[in-house]
mmCIF file of C-alpha atoms in Angstrom:
data_model
loop_
_atom_site.group_PDB
_atom_site.id
_atom_site.type_symbol
_atom_site.label_atom_id
_atom_site.label_comp_id
_atom_site.label_asym_id
_atom_site.label_seq_id
_atom_site.Cartn_x
_atom_site.Cartn_y
_atom_site.Cartn_z
ATOM 1 C CA MET M 957 0.000 0.000 0.000
ATOM 2 C CA LYS M 958 1.019 3.564 -0.547
ATOM 3 C CA PHE M 959 0.119 6.157 2.082
ATOM 4 C CA ALA M 960 0.064 9.949 2.013
ATOM 5 C CA VAL M 961 0.829 11.866 5.208
ATOM 6 C CA VAL M 962 -0.632 15.343 4.761
ATOM 7 C CA ASN M 963 1.488 18.134 6.126
ATOM 8 C CA PHE M 964 -0.286 21.319 7.250
ATOM 9 C CA PRO M 965 1.530 24.357 8.619
ATOM 10 C CA GLY M 966 1.797 23.455 12.299
ATOM 11 C CA SER M 967 1.548 19.666 11.915
ATOM 12 C CA ASN M 968 4.172 18.077 14.174
ATOM 13 C CA CYS M 969 3.469 14.334 14.239
ATOM 14 C CA ASP M 970 3.962 13.884 10.505
ATOM 15 C CA MET M 971 7.346 12.174 10.845
ATOM 16 C CA ASP M 972 6.095 9.842 13.615
ATOM 17 C CA LEU M 973 3.376 8.670 11.233
ATOM 18 C CA PHE M 974 5.874 8.458 8.389
ATOM 19 C CA TYR M 975 8.121 6.132 10.430
ATOM 20 C CA ALA M 976 5.143 4.073 11.624
ATOM 21 C CA ILE M 977 4.310 3.300 8.002
ATOM 22 C CA ARG M 978 7.844 2.960 6.642
ATOM 23 C CA ASP M 979 9.484 1.090 9.544
ATOM 24 C CA GLY M 980 6.465 -0.213 11.461
ATOM 25 C CA ILE M 981 4.560 -1.916 8.644
ATOM 26 C CA LYS M 982 7.137 -1.469 5.858
ATOM 27 C CA GLN M 983 4.862 0.160 3.314
ATOM 28 C CA GLU M 984 5.354 3.056 0.925
ATOM 29 C CA VAL M 985 4.727 6.510 2.367
ATOM 30 C CA GLU M 986 5.148 10.108 1.193
ATOM 31 C CA LEU M 987 4.665 13.484 2.849
ATOM 32 C CA VAL M 988 2.135 15.557 0.911
ATOM 33 C CA ASP M 989 1.991 19.324 1.242
ATOM 34 C CA TYR M 990 -1.398 20.884 2.099
ATOM 35 C CA ARG M 991 -1.167 23.037 -1.058
ATOM 36 C CA GLN M 992 -1.243 19.962 -3.303
ATOM 37 C CA THR M 993 -4.489 19.228 -5.115
ATOM 38 C CA SER M 994 -4.107 15.535 -5.949
ATOM 39 C CA LEU M 995 -3.739 12.288 -4.019
ATOM 40 C CA ALA M 996 -3.673 10.206 -7.213
ATOM 41 C CA GLY M 997 -1.702 6.999 -6.767
ATOM 42 C CA PHE M 998 -2.232 6.728 -3.010
ATOM 43 C CA ASP M 999 -4.293 4.028 -1.299
ATOM 44 C CA GLY M 1000 -4.774 5.807 2.010
ATOM 45 C CA VAL M 1001 -4.395 9.261 3.528
ATOM 46 C CA LEU M 1002 -3.169 9.986 7.065
ATOM 47 C CA ILE M 1003 -3.729 13.318 8.808
ATOM 48 C CA PRO M 1004 -1.166 13.821 11.569
ATOM 49 C CA GLY M 1005 -1.331 15.477 14.951
ATOM 50 C CA GLY M 1006 -0.017 18.894 15.830
ATOM 51 C CA PHE M 1007 -1.436 22.387 15.765
ATOM 52 C CA SER M 1008 -2.429 23.177 12.198
ATOM 53 C CA TYR M 1009 -2.601 26.947 11.721
ATOM 54 C CA GLY M 1010 -1.709 27.358 15.390
ATOM 55 C CA ASP M 1011 -5.164 26.099 16.413
ATOM 56 C CA TYR M 1012 -6.427 29.564 15.467
ATOM 57 C CA LEU M 1013 -10.218 30.000 15.591
ATOM 58 C CA ARG M 1014 -10.822 26.331 16.603
ATOM 59 C CA SER M 1015 -8.587 23.285 16.353
ATOM 60 C CA GLY M 1016 -8.734 22.099 12.750
ATOM 61 C CA ALA M 1017 -11.082 24.849 11.554
ATOM 62 C CA ILE M 1018 -8.696 26.618 9.175
ATOM 63 C CA ALA M 1019 -7.180 23.429 7.736
ATOM 64 C CA VAL M 1020 -10.612 22.515 6.390
ATOM 65 C CA HIS M 1021 -10.175 25.233 3.762
ATOM 66 C CA ALA M 1022 -6.766 24.037 2.463
ATOM 67 C CA PRO M 1023 -6.393 22.950 -1.198
ATOM 68 C CA ILE M 1024 -5.726 19.248 -0.387
ATOM 69 C CA ILE M 1025 -9.018 18.883 1.496
ATOM 70 C CA SER M 1026 -11.189 18.126 -1.555
ATOM 71 C CA GLU M 1027 -9.011 15.063 -2.187
ATOM 72 C CA ILE M 1028 -9.417 13.878 1.404
ATOM 73 C CA ILE M 1029 -13.190 14.163 0.960
ATOM 74 C CA ARG M 1030 -12.915 12.189 -2.292
ATOM 75 C CA PHE M 1031 -10.977 9.425 -0.508
ATOM 76 C CA ALA M 1032 -13.619 9.243 2.208
ATOM 77 C CA ASP M 1033 -16.448 9.127 -0.348
ATOM 78 C CA GLU M 1034 -14.725 6.417 -2.418
ATOM 79 C CA GLY M 1035 -14.271 4.169 0.608
ATOM 80 C CA LYS M 1036 -10.502 4.592 0.722
ATOM 81 C CA ILE M 1037 -8.642 4.656 4.031
ATOM 82 C CA VAL M 1038 -8.671 8.005 5.871
ATOM 83 C CA LEU M 1039 -7.066 8.184 9.339
ATOM 84 C CA GLY M 1040 -6.865 11.340 11.438
ATOM 85 C CA ILE M 1041 -4.925 11.330 14.697
ATOM 86 C CA CYS M 1042 -5.216 14.057 17.332
ATOM 87 C CA ASN M 1043 -5.322 17.301 15.310
ATOM 88 C CA GLY M 1044 -6.172 15.041 12.352
ATOM 89 C CA PHE M 1045 -9.279 13.884 14.256
ATOM 90 C CA GLN M 1046 -10.184 17.514 14.959
ATOM 91 C CA ILE M 1047 -9.846 18.296 11.240
ATOM 92 C CA LEU M 1048 -12.077 15.333 10.274
ATOM 93 C CA THR M 1049 -14.841 16.471 12.647
ATOM 94 C CA GLU M 1050 -14.579 20.063 11.392
ATOM 95 C CA LEU M 1051 -14.932 18.600 7.880
ATOM 96 C CA HIS M 1052 -18.048 16.692 9.021
ATOM 97 C CA LEU M 1053 -16.516 13.470 7.725
ATOM 98 C CA LEU M 1054 -16.899 12.327 11.338
ATOM 99 C CA PRO M 1055 -19.717 13.303 13.716
ATOM 100 C CA GLY M 1056 -19.265 15.358 16.883
ATOM 101 C CA ALA M 1057 -16.556 17.803 17.902
ATOM 102 C CA LEU M 1058 -13.411 17.950 20.030
ATOM 103 C CA ILE M 1059 -13.474 20.630 22.695
ATOM 104 C CA ARG M 1060 -11.315 21.809 25.558
ATOM 105 C CA ASN M 1061 -10.595 19.154 28.196
ATOM 106 C CA GLU M 1062 -13.003 19.180 31.106
ATOM 107 C CA LYS M 1063 -10.346 20.269 33.607
ATOM 108 C CA GLY M 1064 -8.788 22.755 31.166
ATOM 109 C CA ARG M 1065 -5.349 21.159 31.394
ATOM 110 C CA PHE M 1066 -3.214 19.812 28.550
ATOM 111 C CA ILE M 1067 -2.907 16.042 29.118
ATOM 112 C CA CYS M 1068 0.350 14.380 28.087
ATOM 113 C CA GLU M 1069 0.618 10.784 29.335
ATOM 114 C CA THR M 1070 0.192 7.169 28.315
ATOM 115 C CA VAL M 1071 -3.355 5.950 28.877
ATOM 116 C CA THR M 1072 -5.315 2.716 28.496
ATOM 117 C CA LEU M 1073 -7.791 2.341 25.666
ATOM 118 C CA GLN M 1074 -10.312 -0.400 25.113
ATOM 119 C CA VAL M 1075 -11.187 -1.709 21.648
ATOM 120 C CA GLU M 1076 -14.945 -1.358 21.108
ATOM 121 C CA ASN M 1077 -15.333 -2.660 17.554
ATOM 122 C CA THR M 1078 -12.986 -5.033 15.716
ATOM 123 C CA ASP M 1079 -14.969 -5.018 12.485
ATOM 124 C CA THR M 1080 -13.226 -2.026 10.923
ATOM 125 C CA PRO M 1081 -10.222 -1.580 8.605
ATOM 126 C CA PHE M 1082 -8.315 -0.132 11.577
ATOM 127 C CA THR M 1083 -9.056 -2.615 14.365
ATOM 128 C CA ASN M 1084 -9.376 -6.094 12.815
ATOM 129 C CA GLN M 1085 -6.097 -7.306 14.371
ATOM 130 C CA TYR M 1086 -7.290 -6.523 17.924
ATOM 131 C CA GLN M 1087 -9.588 -8.580 20.147
ATOM 132 C CA LEU M 1088 -12.917 -7.092 21.203
ATOM 133 C CA GLY M 1089 -12.392 -5.451 24.591
ATOM 134 C CA GLU M 1090 -8.620 -5.664 24.248
ATOM 135 C CA GLN M 1091 -6.802 -3.029 26.274
ATOM 136 C CA MET M 1092 -3.948 -1.071 24.761
ATOM 137 C CA ARG M 1093 -1.460 1.421 26.191
ATOM 138 C CA ILE M 1094 -1.284 4.487 23.914
ATOM 139 C CA PRO M 1095 0.069 8.014 24.546
ATOM 140 C CA VAL M 1096 -2.212 11.045 24.474
ATOM 141 C CA ALA M 1097 -1.122 14.679 24.134
ATOM 142 C CA HIS M 1098 -3.974 17.132 23.835
ATOM 143 C CA GLY M 1099 -5.626 20.171 25.368
ATOM 144 C CA GLU M 1100 -8.782 19.954 23.265
ATOM 145 C CA GLY M 1101 -9.558 16.261 23.142
ATOM 146 C CA ARG M 1102 -12.877 16.030 24.902
ATOM 147 C CA TYR M 1103 -15.210 14.291 22.475
ATOM 148 C CA PHE M 1104 -18.617 15.953 22.392
ATOM 149 C CA CYS M 1105 -21.809 15.057 20.575
ATOM 150 C CA ASP M 1106 -25.517 15.369 21.354
ATOM 151 C CA ASP M 1107 -27.599 12.436 22.638
ATOM 152 C CA LYS M 1108 -29.099 11.696 19.233
ATOM 153 C CA THR M 1109 -25.658 11.456 17.625
ATOM 154 C CA LEU M 1110 -24.403 9.240 20.453
ATOM 155 C CA GLN M 1111 -27.340 6.913 19.868
ATOM 156 C CA GLU M 1112 -26.481 6.739 16.155
ATOM 157 C CA LEU M 1113 -22.817 6.061 16.947
ATOM 158 C CA LYS M 1114 -23.866 3.106 19.081
ATOM 159 C CA GLU M 1115 -26.418 1.762 16.614
ATOM 160 C CA ASN M 1116 -23.952 1.912 13.722
ATOM 161 C CA LYS M 1117 -21.056 0.570 15.810
ATOM 162 C CA GLN M 1118 -18.999 3.684 15.062
ATOM 163 C CA ILE M 1119 -17.204 3.834 18.415
ATOM 164 C CA ALA M 1120 -13.781 2.295 17.815
ATOM 165 C CA PHE M 1121 -11.943 3.075 21.061
ATOM 166 C CA LYS M 1122 -12.861 4.213 24.560
ATOM 167 C CA TYR M 1123 -10.667 5.376 27.430
ATOM 168 C CA THR M 1124 -10.864 2.996 30.389
ATOM 169 C CA GLU M 1125 -10.785 6.106 32.596
ATOM 170 C CA ASN M 1126 -12.392 9.307 31.393
ATOM 171 C CA ILE M 1127 -9.268 11.473 31.264
ATOM 172 C CA ASN M 1128 -10.741 14.515 29.516
ATOM 173 C CA GLY M 1129 -14.511 14.430 30.044
ATOM 174 C CA SER M 1130 -15.435 12.849 26.707
ATOM 175 C CA VAL M 1131 -19.010 11.761 26.086
ATOM 176 C CA ASP M 1132 -19.224 8.027 26.900
ATOM 177 C CA ARG M 1133 -15.377 7.940 27.343
ATOM 178 C CA ILE M 1134 -15.019 8.032 23.542
ATOM 179 C CA ALA M 1135 -11.413 8.162 22.269
ATOM 180 C CA GLY M 1136 -11.967 7.318 18.602
ATOM 181 C CA VAL M 1137 -14.870 7.038 16.142
ATOM 182 C CA THR M 1138 -15.350 5.918 12.558
ATOM 183 C CA ASN M 1139 -17.813 7.064 9.936
ATOM 184 C CA LYS M 1140 -20.774 4.798 9.135
ATOM 185 C CA GLN M 1141 -18.880 3.061 6.327
ATOM 186 C CA LYS M 1142 -15.890 2.485 8.695
ATOM 187 C CA ASN M 1143 -13.257 3.685 6.189
ATOM 188 C CA VAL M 1144 -12.651 6.941 8.086
ATOM 189 C CA LEU M 1145 -11.241 6.817 11.639
ATOM 190 C CA GLY M 1146 -10.435 9.700 13.947
ATOM 191 C CA MET M 1147 -8.814 9.263 17.353
ATOM 192 C CA MET M 1148 -7.182 11.542 19.907
ATOM 193 C CA PRO M 1149 -4.529 9.063 21.205
ATOM 194 C CA HIS M 1150 -1.354 8.525 19.200
ATOM 195 C CA PRO M 1151 -0.918 4.910 17.975
ATOM 196 C CA GLU M 1152 2.006 6.053 15.804
ATOM 197 C CA ARG M 1153 3.928 6.786 19.015
ATOM 198 C CA ALA M 1154 3.440 3.218 20.223
ATOM 199 C CA ILE M 1155 4.833 0.985 17.494
ATOM 200 C CA GLU M 1156 7.865 -0.565 19.197
ATOM 201 C CA ASP M 1157 8.774 -1.656 22.715
ATOM 202 C CA ILE M 1158 11.610 0.830 22.976
ATOM 203 C CA LEU M 1159 8.967 3.607 22.854
ATOM 204 C CA GLY M 1160 7.237 2.096 25.882
ATOM 205 C CA SER M 1161 4.509 0.260 23.988
ATOM 206 C CA ASP M 1162 3.934 -1.396 20.638
ATOM 207 C CA ASP M 1163 0.168 -1.630 21.114
ATOM 208 C CA GLY M 1164 -0.408 0.833 18.272
ATOM 209 C CA LEU M 1165 1.270 -1.329 15.651
ATOM 210 C CA LYS M 1166 -1.759 -3.591 15.201
ATOM 211 C CA LEU M 1167 -3.819 -0.594 14.090
ATOM 212 C CA PHE M 1168 -1.559 -0.112 11.095
ATOM 213 C CA GLN M 1169 -1.326 -3.863 10.481
ATOM 214 C CA SER M 1170 -5.131 -3.951 10.458
ATOM 215 C CA ILE M 1171 -5.163 -1.531 7.528
ATOM 216 C CA ILE M 1172 -2.846 -3.801 5.531
ATOM 217 C CA ASN M 1173 -4.931 -6.865 6.428
ATOM 218 C CA TYR M 1174 -8.084 -5.062 5.335
ATOM 219 C CA GLN M 1175 -6.575 -3.964 2.032
ATOM 220 C CA VAL M 1176 -5.355 -7.511 1.245
ATOM 221 C CA ARG M 1177 -8.880 -8.819 1.826
ATOM 222 C CA VAL M 1178 -10.389 -6.068 -0.358
ATOM 223 C CA ASN M 1179 -7.918 -6.735 -3.168
ATOM 224 C CA ASN M 1180 -8.694 -10.454 -3.153
ATOM 225 C CA MET E 660 -19.366 50.239 4.216
ATOM 226 C CA LYS E 661 -20.928 47.941 6.754
ATOM 227 C CA LEU E 662 -19.453 46.717 10.006
ATOM 228 C CA VAL E 663 -20.664 43.269 11.024
ATOM 229 C CA LYS E 664 -20.102 42.326 14.651
ATOM 230 C CA VAL E 665 -20.319 38.571 15.187
ATOM 231 C CA TYR E 666 -20.655 37.016 18.660
ATOM 232 C CA VAL E 667 -19.996 33.286 19.023
ATOM 233 C CA THR E 668 -20.825 31.340 22.177
ATOM 234 C CA LEU E 669 -20.922 27.710 23.184
ATOM 235 C CA LYS E 670 -24.332 26.052 23.155
ATOM 236 C CA PRO E 671 -25.790 25.764 26.672
ATOM 237 C CA SER E 672 -25.443 21.955 26.486
ATOM 238 C CA VAL E 673 -21.647 22.213 26.138
ATOM 239 C CA LEU E 674 -19.647 22.679 29.343
ATOM 240 C CA ASP E 675 -17.664 25.926 29.052
ATOM 241 C CA SER E 676 -14.481 24.860 30.852
ATOM 242 C CA GLN E 677 -12.799 28.236 30.247
ATOM 243 C CA GLY E 678 -15.832 30.051 31.640
ATOM 244 C CA GLU E 679 -15.765 27.758 34.677
ATOM 245 C CA ALA E 680 -12.049 28.453 35.270
ATOM 246 C CA ILE E 681 -12.661 32.212 34.989
ATOM 247 C CA LYS E 682 -15.593 31.944 37.383
ATOM 248 C CA SER E 683 -13.440 30.261 40.024
ATOM 249 C CA ALA E 684 -10.837 33.024 39.607
ATOM 250 C CA VAL E 685 -13.567 35.648 39.974
ATOM 251 C CA HIS E 686 -14.682 33.934 43.172
ATOM 252 C CA SER E 687 -11.122 33.919 44.472
ATOM 253 C CA MET E 688 -11.119 37.708 43.930
ATOM 254 C CA GLY E 689 -13.960 37.793 46.424
ATOM 255 C CA TYR E 690 -16.870 38.317 44.011
ATOM 256 C CA ASP E 691 -18.934 35.379 45.189
ATOM 257 C CA GLN E 692 -22.099 36.958 43.743
ATOM 258 C CA VAL E 693 -21.029 35.919 40.215
ATOM 259 C CA GLU E 694 -22.994 32.773 39.460
ATOM 260 C CA LYS E 695 -21.992 32.055 35.886
ATOM 261 C CA VAL E 696 -19.292 33.106 33.414
ATOM 262 C CA SER E 697 -19.516 32.292 29.714
ATOM 263 C CA MET E 698 -16.631 32.839 27.335
ATOM 264 C CA GLY E 699 -17.088 33.315 23.613
ATOM 265 C CA LYS E 700 -15.492 34.886 20.554
ATOM 266 C CA TYR E 701 -16.000 38.227 18.911
ATOM 267 C CA PHE E 702 -15.324 39.086 15.260
ATOM 268 C CA GLU E 703 -15.542 42.297 13.257
ATOM 269 C CA LEU E 704 -16.058 41.939 9.518
ATOM 270 C CA HIS E 705 -15.868 45.031 7.340
ATOM 271 C CA PHE E 706 -17.892 44.734 4.147
ATOM 272 C CA GLN E 707 -18.502 46.706 1.032
ATOM 273 C CA ASP E 708 -22.225 47.360 1.105
ATOM 274 C CA TYR E 709 -24.246 45.107 -1.192
ATOM 275 C CA GLU E 710 -27.543 43.275 -1.432
ATOM 276 C CA ASN E 711 -27.918 39.905 0.279
ATOM 277 C CA LEU E 712 -25.002 40.659 2.566
ATOM 278 C CA GLU E 713 -26.737 38.773 5.368
ATOM 279 C CA LYS E 714 -26.782 35.600 3.316
ATOM 280 C CA ASP E 715 -22.998 35.750 2.993
ATOM 281 C CA VAL E 716 -22.550 36.559 6.689
ATOM 282 C CA ASP E 717 -24.630 33.489 7.540
ATOM 283 C CA ALA E 718 -22.504 31.333 5.233
ATOM 284 C CA ILE E 719 -19.251 32.633 6.712
ATOM 285 C CA CYS E 720 -20.543 31.998 10.230
ATOM 286 C CA ASP E 721 -21.874 28.527 9.419
ATOM 287 C CA GLU E 722 -18.895 27.322 7.419
ATOM 288 C CA LEU E 723 -15.954 28.920 9.185
ATOM 289 C CA LEU E 724 -16.489 31.103 12.233
ATOM 290 C CA THR E 725 -18.534 28.539 14.170
ATOM 291 C CA ASN E 726 -18.817 24.808 14.552
ATOM 292 C CA PRO E 727 -22.589 24.207 14.578
ATOM 293 C CA ASN E 728 -22.105 21.065 16.695
ATOM 294 C CA ILE E 729 -21.003 23.095 19.679
ATOM 295 C CA GLU E 730 -21.525 26.809 19.017
ATOM 296 C CA THR E 731 -24.188 29.349 18.184
ATOM 297 C CA TYR E 732 -23.800 32.898 16.895
ATOM 298 C CA ARG E 733 -25.594 36.179 16.536
ATOM 299 C CA TYR E 734 -24.526 39.303 14.728
ATOM 300 C CA GLU E 735 -25.385 42.948 14.219
ATOM 301 C CA ILE E 736 -24.847 44.997 11.075
ATOM 302 C CA LEU E 737 -23.841 48.624 11.560
ATOM 303 C CA GLU E 738 -23.249 51.520 9.190
ATOM 304 C CA GLU E 739 -19.595 52.435 8.816
ATOM 305 C CA LYS E 740 -18.107 55.517 7.176
#
C-alpha cells in the first residue's frame, strides 16, 4: 500500500506517522503538502497530529479550507482509508466526515501521558487485528480532546457501531469515554490518542502497531 | 461600508471549561455573587455594502467562524463611514 501523510503548517506528528508506516509496517509513504491538489496513486491518507494553523479559531477549523481537502473528501467518499490522529481527528470532525466535535478538556489542562484504551469494535479496517475489549497502552497529548456530541448522535454512533476506542478512565470528560470514532462506512477513523507513538517496545509500547497492520490486512482482503 | 459584529458562544449543552475556570478566579477575587461566566469569541467583519449581505454573513458563520455542533452565533450589522 502507498500512504500519504498530509502536512499542514503546524503539523508536528507527521514524521512519527511516516516512520510508523515505513518502519512499522514497511509500506510506501510520502509526505504531501497541504497546497497539493491531488492524491492520485495513493491508497490511504493519514492526517497527523499537531497544531495546524496554530489552532487559530478552533482546532482544525482553518485546515478545512486548504487545497488538499477536496481530495481527502474524495478518498472518504470512495471508501478509501482516511485516518486522522489528534489534530487530524479535529480536522475530520470540522470537515463533518466524522460526527461530533473535540473541545477543551473538562479540567482545562493539557494532558500528556500514556493511557489505556479499550477496543470497542474489531470489524473495521483499523481494528481487525485486535480482540474485542482488548486493552492497549497508547500516549495522548492534547488540550482539546474532549469528544462531544448530542444524545441523538451518540445513539447513532452506538447503533452503527462507530465507536472504535474508549478510554478505560475518562481522562478529559469525553461523552461516553469516547477516544476514537469511525464514519458509518468504517473507512474513516479519527482518534485523539497517538498509535504512531506506540509501534515498538523501545517507545514504551507497541500496542499501536496492530492498528496499522489492520489496515494492511483489510486492504489484502479487499484486493482479493 | 458595513461593520458586522459577530458574537460566538458555546451552546448551553456544552460545558464551558474556560468560563468555569474564569468563574473560580472571579470567586477567588472575592466576588462570590457571580454565578456564571460564559466565554465566547467576537469578530468584526468590514464589508462593502451590497444586497444579500446577510446571506454571505450566515454562510461565513456557518462554514468557518462557528462549529454548529457546539456553538451558536448572533450578529449585528452597523453603518460604517
